[in-house]
Coordinates of C-alpha atoms and ligand atoms in Angstrom, one line a residue:
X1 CA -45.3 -98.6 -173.2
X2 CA -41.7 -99.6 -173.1
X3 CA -40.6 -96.3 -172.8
X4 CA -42.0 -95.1 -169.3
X5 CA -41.0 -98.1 -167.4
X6 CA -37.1 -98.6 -169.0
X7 CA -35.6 -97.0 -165.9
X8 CA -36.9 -99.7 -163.7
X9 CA -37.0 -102.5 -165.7
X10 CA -34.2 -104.9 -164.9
X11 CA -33.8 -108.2 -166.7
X12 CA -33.3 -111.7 -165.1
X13 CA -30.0 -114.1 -165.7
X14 CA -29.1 -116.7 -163.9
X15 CA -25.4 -117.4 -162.6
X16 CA -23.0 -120.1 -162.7
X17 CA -20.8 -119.3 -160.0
X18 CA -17.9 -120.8 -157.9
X19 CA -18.4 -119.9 -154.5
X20 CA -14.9 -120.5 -153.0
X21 CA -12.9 -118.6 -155.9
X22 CA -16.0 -116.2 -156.1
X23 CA -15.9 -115.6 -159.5
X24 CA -18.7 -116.0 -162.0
X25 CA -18.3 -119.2 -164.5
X26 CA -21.3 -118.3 -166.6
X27 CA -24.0 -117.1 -167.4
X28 CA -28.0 -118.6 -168.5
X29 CA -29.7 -115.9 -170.5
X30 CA -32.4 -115.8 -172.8
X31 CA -33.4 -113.4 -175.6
X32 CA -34.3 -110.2 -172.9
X33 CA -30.9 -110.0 -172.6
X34 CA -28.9 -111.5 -175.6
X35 CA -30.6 -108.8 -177.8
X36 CA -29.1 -106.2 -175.5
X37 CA -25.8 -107.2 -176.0
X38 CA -26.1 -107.5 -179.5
X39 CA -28.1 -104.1 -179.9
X40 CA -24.5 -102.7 -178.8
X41 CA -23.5 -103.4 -182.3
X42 CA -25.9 -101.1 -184.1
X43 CA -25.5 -98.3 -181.4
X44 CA -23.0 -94.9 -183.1
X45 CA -20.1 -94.4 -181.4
X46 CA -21.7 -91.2 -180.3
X47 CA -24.7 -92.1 -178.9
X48 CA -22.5 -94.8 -176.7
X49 CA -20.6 -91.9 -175.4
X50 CA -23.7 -89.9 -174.4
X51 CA -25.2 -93.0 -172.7
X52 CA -22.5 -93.3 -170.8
X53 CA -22.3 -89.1 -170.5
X54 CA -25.1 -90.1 -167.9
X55 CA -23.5 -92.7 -165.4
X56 CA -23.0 -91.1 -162.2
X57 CA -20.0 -92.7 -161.4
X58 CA -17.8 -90.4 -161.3
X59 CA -14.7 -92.4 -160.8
X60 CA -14.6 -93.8 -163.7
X61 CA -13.5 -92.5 -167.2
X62 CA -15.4 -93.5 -170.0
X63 CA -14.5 -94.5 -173.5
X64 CA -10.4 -93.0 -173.8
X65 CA -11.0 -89.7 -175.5
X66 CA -14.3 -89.9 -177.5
X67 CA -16.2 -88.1 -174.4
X68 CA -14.0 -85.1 -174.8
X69 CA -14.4 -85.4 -178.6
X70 CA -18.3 -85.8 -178.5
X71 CA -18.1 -82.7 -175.5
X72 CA -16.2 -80.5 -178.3
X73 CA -18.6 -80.7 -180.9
X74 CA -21.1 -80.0 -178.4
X75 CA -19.5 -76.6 -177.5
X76 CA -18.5 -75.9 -181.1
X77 CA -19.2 -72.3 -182.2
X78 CA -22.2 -73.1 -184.9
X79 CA -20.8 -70.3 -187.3
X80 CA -18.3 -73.1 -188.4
X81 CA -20.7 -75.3 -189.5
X82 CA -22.5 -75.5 -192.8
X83 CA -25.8 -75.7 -191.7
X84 CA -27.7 -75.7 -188.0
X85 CA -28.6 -78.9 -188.4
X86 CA -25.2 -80.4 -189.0
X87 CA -24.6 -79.8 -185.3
X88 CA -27.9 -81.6 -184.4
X89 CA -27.2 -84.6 -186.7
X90 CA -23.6 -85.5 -185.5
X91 CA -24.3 -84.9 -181.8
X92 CA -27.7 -87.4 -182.1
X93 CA -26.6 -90.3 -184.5
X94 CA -29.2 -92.6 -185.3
X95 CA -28.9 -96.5 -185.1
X96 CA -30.7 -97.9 -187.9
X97 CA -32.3 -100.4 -186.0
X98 CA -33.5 -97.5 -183.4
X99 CA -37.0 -98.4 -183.9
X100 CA -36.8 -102.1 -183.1
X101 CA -34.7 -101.7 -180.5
X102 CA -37.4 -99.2 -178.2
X103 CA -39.1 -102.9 -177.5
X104 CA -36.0 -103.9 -175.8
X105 CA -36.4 -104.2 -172.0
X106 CA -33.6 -102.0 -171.0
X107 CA -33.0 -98.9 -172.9
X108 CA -29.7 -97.9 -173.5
X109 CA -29.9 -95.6 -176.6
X110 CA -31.2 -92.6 -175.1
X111 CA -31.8 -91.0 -178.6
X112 CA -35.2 -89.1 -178.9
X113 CA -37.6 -90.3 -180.6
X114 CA -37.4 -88.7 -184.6
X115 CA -39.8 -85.6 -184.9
X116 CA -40.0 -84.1 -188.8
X117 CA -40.6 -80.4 -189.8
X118 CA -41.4 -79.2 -193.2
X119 CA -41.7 -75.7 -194.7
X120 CA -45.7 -75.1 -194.3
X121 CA -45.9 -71.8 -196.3
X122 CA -44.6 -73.3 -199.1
X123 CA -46.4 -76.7 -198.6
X124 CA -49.8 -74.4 -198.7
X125 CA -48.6 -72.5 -201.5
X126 CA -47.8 -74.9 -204.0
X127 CA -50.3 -76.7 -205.8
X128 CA -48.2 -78.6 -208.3
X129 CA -47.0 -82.2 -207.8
X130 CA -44.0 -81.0 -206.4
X131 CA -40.8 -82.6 -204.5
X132 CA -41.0 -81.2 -201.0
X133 CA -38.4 -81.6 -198.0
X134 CA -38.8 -82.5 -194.6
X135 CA -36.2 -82.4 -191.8
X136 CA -35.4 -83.8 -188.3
X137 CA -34.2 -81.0 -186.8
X138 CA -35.9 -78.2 -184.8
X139 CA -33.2 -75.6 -186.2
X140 CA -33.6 -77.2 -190.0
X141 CA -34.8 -73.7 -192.3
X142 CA -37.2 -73.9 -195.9
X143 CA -34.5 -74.3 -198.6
X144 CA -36.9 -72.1 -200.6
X145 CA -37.7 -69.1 -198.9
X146 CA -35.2 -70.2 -195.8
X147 CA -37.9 -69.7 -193.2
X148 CA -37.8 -72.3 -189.7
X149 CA -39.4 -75.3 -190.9
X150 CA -42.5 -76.2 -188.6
X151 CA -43.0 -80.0 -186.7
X152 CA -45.4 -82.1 -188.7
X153 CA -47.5 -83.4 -185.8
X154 CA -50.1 -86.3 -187.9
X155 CA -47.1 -88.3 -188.9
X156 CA -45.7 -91.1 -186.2
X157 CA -46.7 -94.4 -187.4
X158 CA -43.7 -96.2 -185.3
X159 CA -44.3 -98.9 -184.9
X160 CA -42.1 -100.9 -182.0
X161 CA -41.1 -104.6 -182.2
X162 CA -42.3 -106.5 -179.1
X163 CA -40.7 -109.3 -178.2
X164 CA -37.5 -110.9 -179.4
X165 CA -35.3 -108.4 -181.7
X166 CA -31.9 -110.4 -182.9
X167 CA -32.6 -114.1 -181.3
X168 CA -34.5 -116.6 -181.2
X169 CA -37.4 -115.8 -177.9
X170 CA -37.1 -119.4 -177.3
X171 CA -33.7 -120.1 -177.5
X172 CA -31.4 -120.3 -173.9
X173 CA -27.8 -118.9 -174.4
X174 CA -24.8 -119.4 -172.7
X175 CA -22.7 -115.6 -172.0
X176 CA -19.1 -115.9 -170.8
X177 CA -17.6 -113.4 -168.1
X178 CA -15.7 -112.1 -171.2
X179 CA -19.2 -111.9 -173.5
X180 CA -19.0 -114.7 -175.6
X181 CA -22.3 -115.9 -176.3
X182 CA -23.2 -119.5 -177.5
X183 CA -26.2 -121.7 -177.9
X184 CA -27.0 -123.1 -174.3
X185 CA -26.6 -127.1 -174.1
X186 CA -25.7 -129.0 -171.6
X187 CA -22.3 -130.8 -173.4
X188 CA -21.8 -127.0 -173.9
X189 CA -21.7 -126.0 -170.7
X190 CA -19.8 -129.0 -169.3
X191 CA -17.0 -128.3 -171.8
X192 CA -16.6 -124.3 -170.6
X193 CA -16.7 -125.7 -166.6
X194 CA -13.8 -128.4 -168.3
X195 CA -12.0 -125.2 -170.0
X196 CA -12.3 -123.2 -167.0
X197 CA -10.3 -125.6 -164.7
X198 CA -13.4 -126.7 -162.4
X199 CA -13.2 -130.5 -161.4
X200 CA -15.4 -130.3 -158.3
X201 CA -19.2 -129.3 -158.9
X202 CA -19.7 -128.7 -155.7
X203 CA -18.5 -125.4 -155.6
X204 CA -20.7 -124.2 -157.6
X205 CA -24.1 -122.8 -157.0
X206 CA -26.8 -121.1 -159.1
X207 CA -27.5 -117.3 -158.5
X208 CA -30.2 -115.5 -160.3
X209 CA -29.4 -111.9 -160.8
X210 CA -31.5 -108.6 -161.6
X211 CA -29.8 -106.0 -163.8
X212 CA -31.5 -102.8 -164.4
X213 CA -29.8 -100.3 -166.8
X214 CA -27.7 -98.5 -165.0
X215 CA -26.0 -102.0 -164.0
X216 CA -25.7 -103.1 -168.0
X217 CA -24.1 -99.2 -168.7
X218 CA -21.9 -99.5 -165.7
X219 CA -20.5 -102.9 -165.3
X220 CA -21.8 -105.0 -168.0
X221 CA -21.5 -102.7 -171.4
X222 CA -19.2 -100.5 -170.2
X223 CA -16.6 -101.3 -167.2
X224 CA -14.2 -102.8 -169.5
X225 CA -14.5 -99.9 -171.6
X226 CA -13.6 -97.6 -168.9
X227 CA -10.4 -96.1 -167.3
X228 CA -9.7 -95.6 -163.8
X229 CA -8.9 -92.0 -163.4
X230 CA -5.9 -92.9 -161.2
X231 CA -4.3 -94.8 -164.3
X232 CA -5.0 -92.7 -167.3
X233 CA -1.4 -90.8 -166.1
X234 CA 0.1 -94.2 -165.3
X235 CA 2.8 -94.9 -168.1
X236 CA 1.2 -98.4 -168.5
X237 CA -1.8 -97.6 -169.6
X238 CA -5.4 -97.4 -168.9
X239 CA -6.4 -100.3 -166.1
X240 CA -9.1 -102.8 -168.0
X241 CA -10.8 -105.4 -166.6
X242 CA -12.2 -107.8 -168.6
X243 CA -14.6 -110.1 -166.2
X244 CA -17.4 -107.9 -165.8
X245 CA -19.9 -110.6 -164.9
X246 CA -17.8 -111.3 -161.7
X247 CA -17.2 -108.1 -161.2
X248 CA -20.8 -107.2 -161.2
X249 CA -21.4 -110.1 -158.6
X250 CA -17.8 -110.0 -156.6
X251 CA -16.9 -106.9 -156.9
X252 CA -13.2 -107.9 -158.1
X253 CA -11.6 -108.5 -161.7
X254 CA -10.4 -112.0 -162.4
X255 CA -7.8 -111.3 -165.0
X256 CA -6.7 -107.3 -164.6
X257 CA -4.3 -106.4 -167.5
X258 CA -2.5 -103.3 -168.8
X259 CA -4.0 -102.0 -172.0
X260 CA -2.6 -103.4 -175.1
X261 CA -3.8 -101.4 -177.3
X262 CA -2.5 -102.7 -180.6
X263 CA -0.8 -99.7 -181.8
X264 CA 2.4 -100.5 -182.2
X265 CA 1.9 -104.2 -183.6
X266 CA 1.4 -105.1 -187.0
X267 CA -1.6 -103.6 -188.0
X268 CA -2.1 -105.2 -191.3
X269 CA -6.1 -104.7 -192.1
X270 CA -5.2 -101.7 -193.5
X271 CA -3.3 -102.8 -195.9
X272 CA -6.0 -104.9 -197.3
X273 CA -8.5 -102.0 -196.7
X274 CA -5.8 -99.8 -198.5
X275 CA -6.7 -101.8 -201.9
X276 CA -10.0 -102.0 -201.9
X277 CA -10.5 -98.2 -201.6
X278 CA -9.5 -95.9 -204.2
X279 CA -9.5 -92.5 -202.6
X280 CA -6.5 -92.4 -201.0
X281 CA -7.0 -89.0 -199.6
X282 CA -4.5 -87.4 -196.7
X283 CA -5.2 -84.9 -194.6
X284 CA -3.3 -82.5 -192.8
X285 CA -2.1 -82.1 -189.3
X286 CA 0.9 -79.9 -187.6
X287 CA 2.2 -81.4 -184.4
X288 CA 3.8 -79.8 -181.4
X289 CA 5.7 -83.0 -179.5
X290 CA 7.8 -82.6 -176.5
X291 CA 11.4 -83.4 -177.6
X292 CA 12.0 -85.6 -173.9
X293 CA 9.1 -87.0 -173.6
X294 CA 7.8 -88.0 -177.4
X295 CA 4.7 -86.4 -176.1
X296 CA 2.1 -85.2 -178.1
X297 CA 1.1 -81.9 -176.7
X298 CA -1.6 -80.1 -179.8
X299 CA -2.2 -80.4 -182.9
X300 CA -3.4 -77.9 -185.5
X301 CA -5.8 -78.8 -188.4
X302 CA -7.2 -77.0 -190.9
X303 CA -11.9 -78.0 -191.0
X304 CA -11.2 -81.8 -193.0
X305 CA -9.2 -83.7 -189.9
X306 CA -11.9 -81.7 -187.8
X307 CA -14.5 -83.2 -189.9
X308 CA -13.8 -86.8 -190.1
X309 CA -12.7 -87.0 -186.0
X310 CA -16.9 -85.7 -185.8
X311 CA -17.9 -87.8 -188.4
X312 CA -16.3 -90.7 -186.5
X313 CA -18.8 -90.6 -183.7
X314 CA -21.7 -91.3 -186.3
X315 CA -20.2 -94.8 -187.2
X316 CA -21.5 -97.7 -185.2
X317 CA -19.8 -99.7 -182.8
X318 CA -20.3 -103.2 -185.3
X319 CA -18.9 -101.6 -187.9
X320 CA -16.1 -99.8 -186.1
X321 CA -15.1 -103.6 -184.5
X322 CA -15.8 -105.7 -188.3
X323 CA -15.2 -103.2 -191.2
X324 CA -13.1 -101.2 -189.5
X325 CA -10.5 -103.3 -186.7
X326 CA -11.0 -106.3 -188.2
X327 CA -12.7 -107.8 -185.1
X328 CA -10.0 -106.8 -182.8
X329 CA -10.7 -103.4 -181.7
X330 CA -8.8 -103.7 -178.4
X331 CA -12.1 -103.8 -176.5
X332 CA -12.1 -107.5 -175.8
X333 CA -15.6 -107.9 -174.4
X334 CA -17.1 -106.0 -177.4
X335 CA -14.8 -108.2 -179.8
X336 CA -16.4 -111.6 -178.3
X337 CA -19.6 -110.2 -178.9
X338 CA -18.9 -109.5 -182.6
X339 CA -17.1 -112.7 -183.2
X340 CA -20.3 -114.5 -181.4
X341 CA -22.1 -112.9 -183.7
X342 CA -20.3 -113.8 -186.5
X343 CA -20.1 -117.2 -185.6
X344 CA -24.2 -118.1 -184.3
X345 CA -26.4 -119.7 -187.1
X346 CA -29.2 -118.7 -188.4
X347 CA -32.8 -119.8 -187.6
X348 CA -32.8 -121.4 -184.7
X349 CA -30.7 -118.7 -182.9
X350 CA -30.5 -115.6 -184.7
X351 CA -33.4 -114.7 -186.3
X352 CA -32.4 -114.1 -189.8
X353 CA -29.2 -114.0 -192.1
X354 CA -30.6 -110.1 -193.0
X355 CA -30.8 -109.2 -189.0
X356 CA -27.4 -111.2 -188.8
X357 CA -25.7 -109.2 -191.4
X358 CA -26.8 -105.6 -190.6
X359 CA -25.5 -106.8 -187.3
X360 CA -22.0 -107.3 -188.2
X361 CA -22.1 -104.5 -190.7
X362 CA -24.5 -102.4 -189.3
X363 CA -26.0 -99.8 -192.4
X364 CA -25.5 -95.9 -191.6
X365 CA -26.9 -92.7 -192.8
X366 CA -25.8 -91.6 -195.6
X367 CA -26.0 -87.9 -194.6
X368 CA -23.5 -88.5 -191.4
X369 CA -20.9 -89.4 -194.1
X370 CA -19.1 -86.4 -195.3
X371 CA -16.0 -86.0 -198.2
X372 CA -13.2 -86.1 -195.7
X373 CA -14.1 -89.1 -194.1
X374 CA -11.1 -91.4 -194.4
X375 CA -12.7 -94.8 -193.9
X376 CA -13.9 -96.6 -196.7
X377 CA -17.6 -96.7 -195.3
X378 CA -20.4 -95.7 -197.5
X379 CA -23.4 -94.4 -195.8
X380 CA -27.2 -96.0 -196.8
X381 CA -29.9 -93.6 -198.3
X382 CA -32.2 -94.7 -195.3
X383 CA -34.8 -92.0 -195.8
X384 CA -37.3 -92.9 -198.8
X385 CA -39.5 -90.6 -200.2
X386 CA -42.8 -90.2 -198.3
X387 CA -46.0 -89.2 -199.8
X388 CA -49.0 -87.3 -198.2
X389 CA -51.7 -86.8 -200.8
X390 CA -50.2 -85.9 -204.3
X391 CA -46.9 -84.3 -202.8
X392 CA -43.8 -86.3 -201.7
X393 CA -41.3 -85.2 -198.9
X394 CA -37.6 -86.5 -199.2
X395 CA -35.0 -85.6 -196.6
X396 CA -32.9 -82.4 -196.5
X397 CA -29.3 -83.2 -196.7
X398 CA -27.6 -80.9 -193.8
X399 CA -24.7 -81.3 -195.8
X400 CA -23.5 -78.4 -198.5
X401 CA -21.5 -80.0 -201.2
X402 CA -21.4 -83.0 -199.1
X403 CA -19.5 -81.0 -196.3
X404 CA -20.4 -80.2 -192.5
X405 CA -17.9 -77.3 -191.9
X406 CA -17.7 -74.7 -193.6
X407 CA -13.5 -73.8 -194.9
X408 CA -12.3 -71.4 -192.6
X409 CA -9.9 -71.1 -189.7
X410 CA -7.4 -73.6 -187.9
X411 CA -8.4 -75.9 -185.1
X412 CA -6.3 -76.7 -182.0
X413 CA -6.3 -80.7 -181.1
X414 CA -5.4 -81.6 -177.8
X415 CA -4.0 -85.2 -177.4
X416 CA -7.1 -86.5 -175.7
X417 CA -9.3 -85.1 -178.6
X418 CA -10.5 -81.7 -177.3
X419 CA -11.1 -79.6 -180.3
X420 CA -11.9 -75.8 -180.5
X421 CA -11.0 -73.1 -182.9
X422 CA -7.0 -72.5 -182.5
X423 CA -5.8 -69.3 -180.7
X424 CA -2.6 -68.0 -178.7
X425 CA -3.9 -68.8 -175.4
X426 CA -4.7 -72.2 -175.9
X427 CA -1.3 -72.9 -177.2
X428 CA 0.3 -70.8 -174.0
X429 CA -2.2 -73.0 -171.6
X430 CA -1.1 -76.3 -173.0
X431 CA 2.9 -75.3 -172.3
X432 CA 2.3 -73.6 -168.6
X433 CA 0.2 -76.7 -168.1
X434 CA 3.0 -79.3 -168.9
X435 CA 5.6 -77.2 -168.1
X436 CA 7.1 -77.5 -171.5
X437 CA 10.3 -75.0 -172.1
X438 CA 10.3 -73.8 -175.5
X439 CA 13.4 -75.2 -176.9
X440 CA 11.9 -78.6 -175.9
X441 CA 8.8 -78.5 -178.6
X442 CA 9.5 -79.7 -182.1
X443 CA 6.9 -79.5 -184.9
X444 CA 5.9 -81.8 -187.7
X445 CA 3.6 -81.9 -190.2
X446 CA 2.1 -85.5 -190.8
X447 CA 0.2 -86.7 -193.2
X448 CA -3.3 -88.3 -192.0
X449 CA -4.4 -91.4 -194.4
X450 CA -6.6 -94.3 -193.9
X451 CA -3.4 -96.1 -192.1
X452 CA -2.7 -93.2 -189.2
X453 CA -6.8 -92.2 -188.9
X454 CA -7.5 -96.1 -188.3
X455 CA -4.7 -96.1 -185.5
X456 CA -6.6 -93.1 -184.1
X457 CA -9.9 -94.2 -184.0
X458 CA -8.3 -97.7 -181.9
X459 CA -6.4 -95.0 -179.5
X460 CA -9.2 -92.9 -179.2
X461 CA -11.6 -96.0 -177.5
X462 CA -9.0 -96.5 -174.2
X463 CA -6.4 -93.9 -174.6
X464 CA -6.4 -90.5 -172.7
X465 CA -3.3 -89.5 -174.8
X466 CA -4.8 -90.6 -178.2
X467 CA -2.2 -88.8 -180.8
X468 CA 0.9 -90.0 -178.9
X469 CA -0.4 -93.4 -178.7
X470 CA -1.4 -93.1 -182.5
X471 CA 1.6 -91.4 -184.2
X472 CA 4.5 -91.9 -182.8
X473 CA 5.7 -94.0 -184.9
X474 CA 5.3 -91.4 -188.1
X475 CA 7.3 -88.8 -185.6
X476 CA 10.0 -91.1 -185.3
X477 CA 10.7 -91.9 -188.9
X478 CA 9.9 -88.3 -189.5
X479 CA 12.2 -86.7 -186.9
X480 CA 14.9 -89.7 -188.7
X481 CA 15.1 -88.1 -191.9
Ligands
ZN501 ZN1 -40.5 -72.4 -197.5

């Protein structure tokens, strides 16, 4: 099976190279790795970050502050939460194409395989044709007589896709350094050499390359996503690189930049966004800023921010790029991906306009969305009723009153998204650590809308200091009046 020889596998490419600049012109793929790439699309922010979690490079930084965030819901005391399995849900998001894409040759999504549990007692109790309720968490408890649900062992019928997922198995693709894929052809490819500058053939050369998972985490999926450590103090930014096919090859960047990330530019998607949903909900959040420096040092929130910065980690990465940014997220690579997407027809590349669509919007749970989510996303009912014999099993909502944490307490909110129930010391740790005299901290209160918890969710994929790059410019017009 797929699954007990992912860790080896490696898929083939072959290389377009120029050997005197050494960097890598293009690359020849087929659909082994195409549908990689595009998987990325359906994958939850969430399960991203614990993908990468696993990358022993330890030099590099992954994902601006959604590690931390993801790490803090980990560690969060369960008596906050509504039910166990809340905590299970969020921390294991679930890409709707999960099934299909256990065929691919690498696996990145590391997510276990689904188990169910029902409540037996009260399965072997009843005799009426009655609506019963599984789960798909260990933790998940009868909602009758609130005993631990068992595993229901004769279920798994999953059945993997082998073969081509998104594309077309006989279809050749041209991929970009920068992840733009197109339709291979040879006026194609004559036209990118033309765009790239190359006059002179001869310097190039074909290379075929193996890439085994770690490699497509590392420095095809991810190294653009990823910070060096040494610049996430650097006042310019995080350090991106945005050639990871030469870098893979080389070992060098072609075209190093310092992170734009968008913030303070027009940001007008969400005006447009603003119409077409109705809730207009805020939510709350006190900030301590350092009068000198404009920096962000906590935050305190009351469960709802809490809430929707968890939530966040259940949305996936194609909707997050399309719904969401408007397919410019900052993360370039990722953004060429969408727009090739977006862009490739339909039957003789991708395989159909449905696989095409649930790409570029991929669907979500319904039962990761919660009340406070800011985002005008609504989840899918994926789970259908199942029957066994006379009986049907539907799935237990988590959720109470649509809700994942229960309303109690404050929350402390560092700037790089740790979160953990507020208290003194945390507050006195955060000053001794930036050496922040008292009379230099001014508070605010800010109101969180669709507008400020989009401009978090962009800081929060490259930036360390996530609420200073997000707010600022609230504090300023605040601190104005
Ligand atoms: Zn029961």
């Amino acid at each position: 099976m797929a699954d007990t020889e992912t860790n080896e596998a490696k898929v083939s490419i072959k290389l377009i190279v120029d050997k005197v600049k050494k960097r890598v012109m293009y690359a020849e793929a087929d659909y082994t790795f195409v549908d990689i790439l595009f998987s990325f699309m359906t994958l939850p922010l969430g399960t991203i970050v614990r993908a990468l979690g696993k990358v022993a490079d330890k030099e590099l930084v992954a994902l601006g502050s959604l590690t931390n965030l993801y790490q803090s819901l980990k560690d969060f005391p369960e008596c906050y939460l509504s039910t166990e399995e809340c905590k299970f849900l969020l921390l294991n998001p679930r890409s709707c194409f999960y099934n299909q894409c256990r065929g691919l040759k690498l696996k990145i999504d590391d997510t276990e395989p689904r188990q169910y549990f029902r409540c037996e007692r009260c399965w072997s109790n009843d005799h009426s044709d009655h609506r019963f309720v599984f789960s798909t968490c260990s933790k998940a408890r009868c909602i009758s007589c609130g005993l631990l649900m068992n595993e229901l062992h004769f279920w798994g019928t999953t059945v993997y896709v082998h073969g081509s997922v998104f594309v077309s198995h006989i279809a050749t693709f041209i991929v970009t350094d920068d992840f733009t894929v197109i339709p291979y052809t040879a006026a194609t490819s004559i036209r990118l050499l033309r765009d790239l500058g190359i006059t002179d053939t001869s310097h190039l050369e074909e290379r075929k390359l193996e890439i085994g998972c770690e490699q497509v985490k590392v420095h095809i999926f991810f190294f653009h996503m990823l910070t060096h450590t040494n610049a996430l103090s650097s006042k310019d930014g995080a350090l991106t690189l945005d050639s990871p096919l030469t870098y893979l090859v080389f070992n060098k960047n072609v075209r190093g930049f310092d992170a734009d990330l968008g913030l303070v530019t027009a940001f007008d998607h969400f005006n447009i966004m603003k119409k077409e949903t109705s809730s207009g909900m805020s939510l709350l959040l006190e900030v301590s800023l350092q009068k000198s420096t404009g920096k962000v040092l906590f935050a305190e929130a009351k469960e709802d921010f809490v809430e929707f910065l968890f939530g966040c980690l259940s949305i996936p990465l194609g909707t997050v790029i399309g719904t969401l940014m408007n397919g410019a997220s900052s993360i370039s690579c990722m953004d060429n991906l969408f727009k090739s997407i977006s862009s490739m027809g339909v039957g003789r590349y991708l395989k159909s306009q449905d696989l095409k669509d649930n790409l570029l919007k991929p669907p979500f749970g319904q039962h990761y969305t919660s009340k406070h989510q800011l985002f005008p996303l609504t989840g899918t009912l994926i789970n259908v009723p199942v029957r066994i014999g006379f009986k049907y099993l539907t799935f237990k909502d988590p959720r109470v009153d649509e809700i994942f944490l229960k309303q109690a307490g404050s929350f402390f909110v560092t700037d790089d998204l740790v979160i953990t129930p507020s208290s003194s010391s945390l507050t006195l740790n955060i000053l001794n650590k930036f050496k922040v005299p008292l009379d230099d901290i001014e508070r605010y209160e800010i109101s969180i809308g669709l507008e400020e918890g989009l401009r978090m969710l962009k800081a929060s994929l490259r930036s360390r200091e996530t609420l200073t790059n997000s707010l600022p410019h609230h504090l300023i017009k605040r601190s104005e009046l």
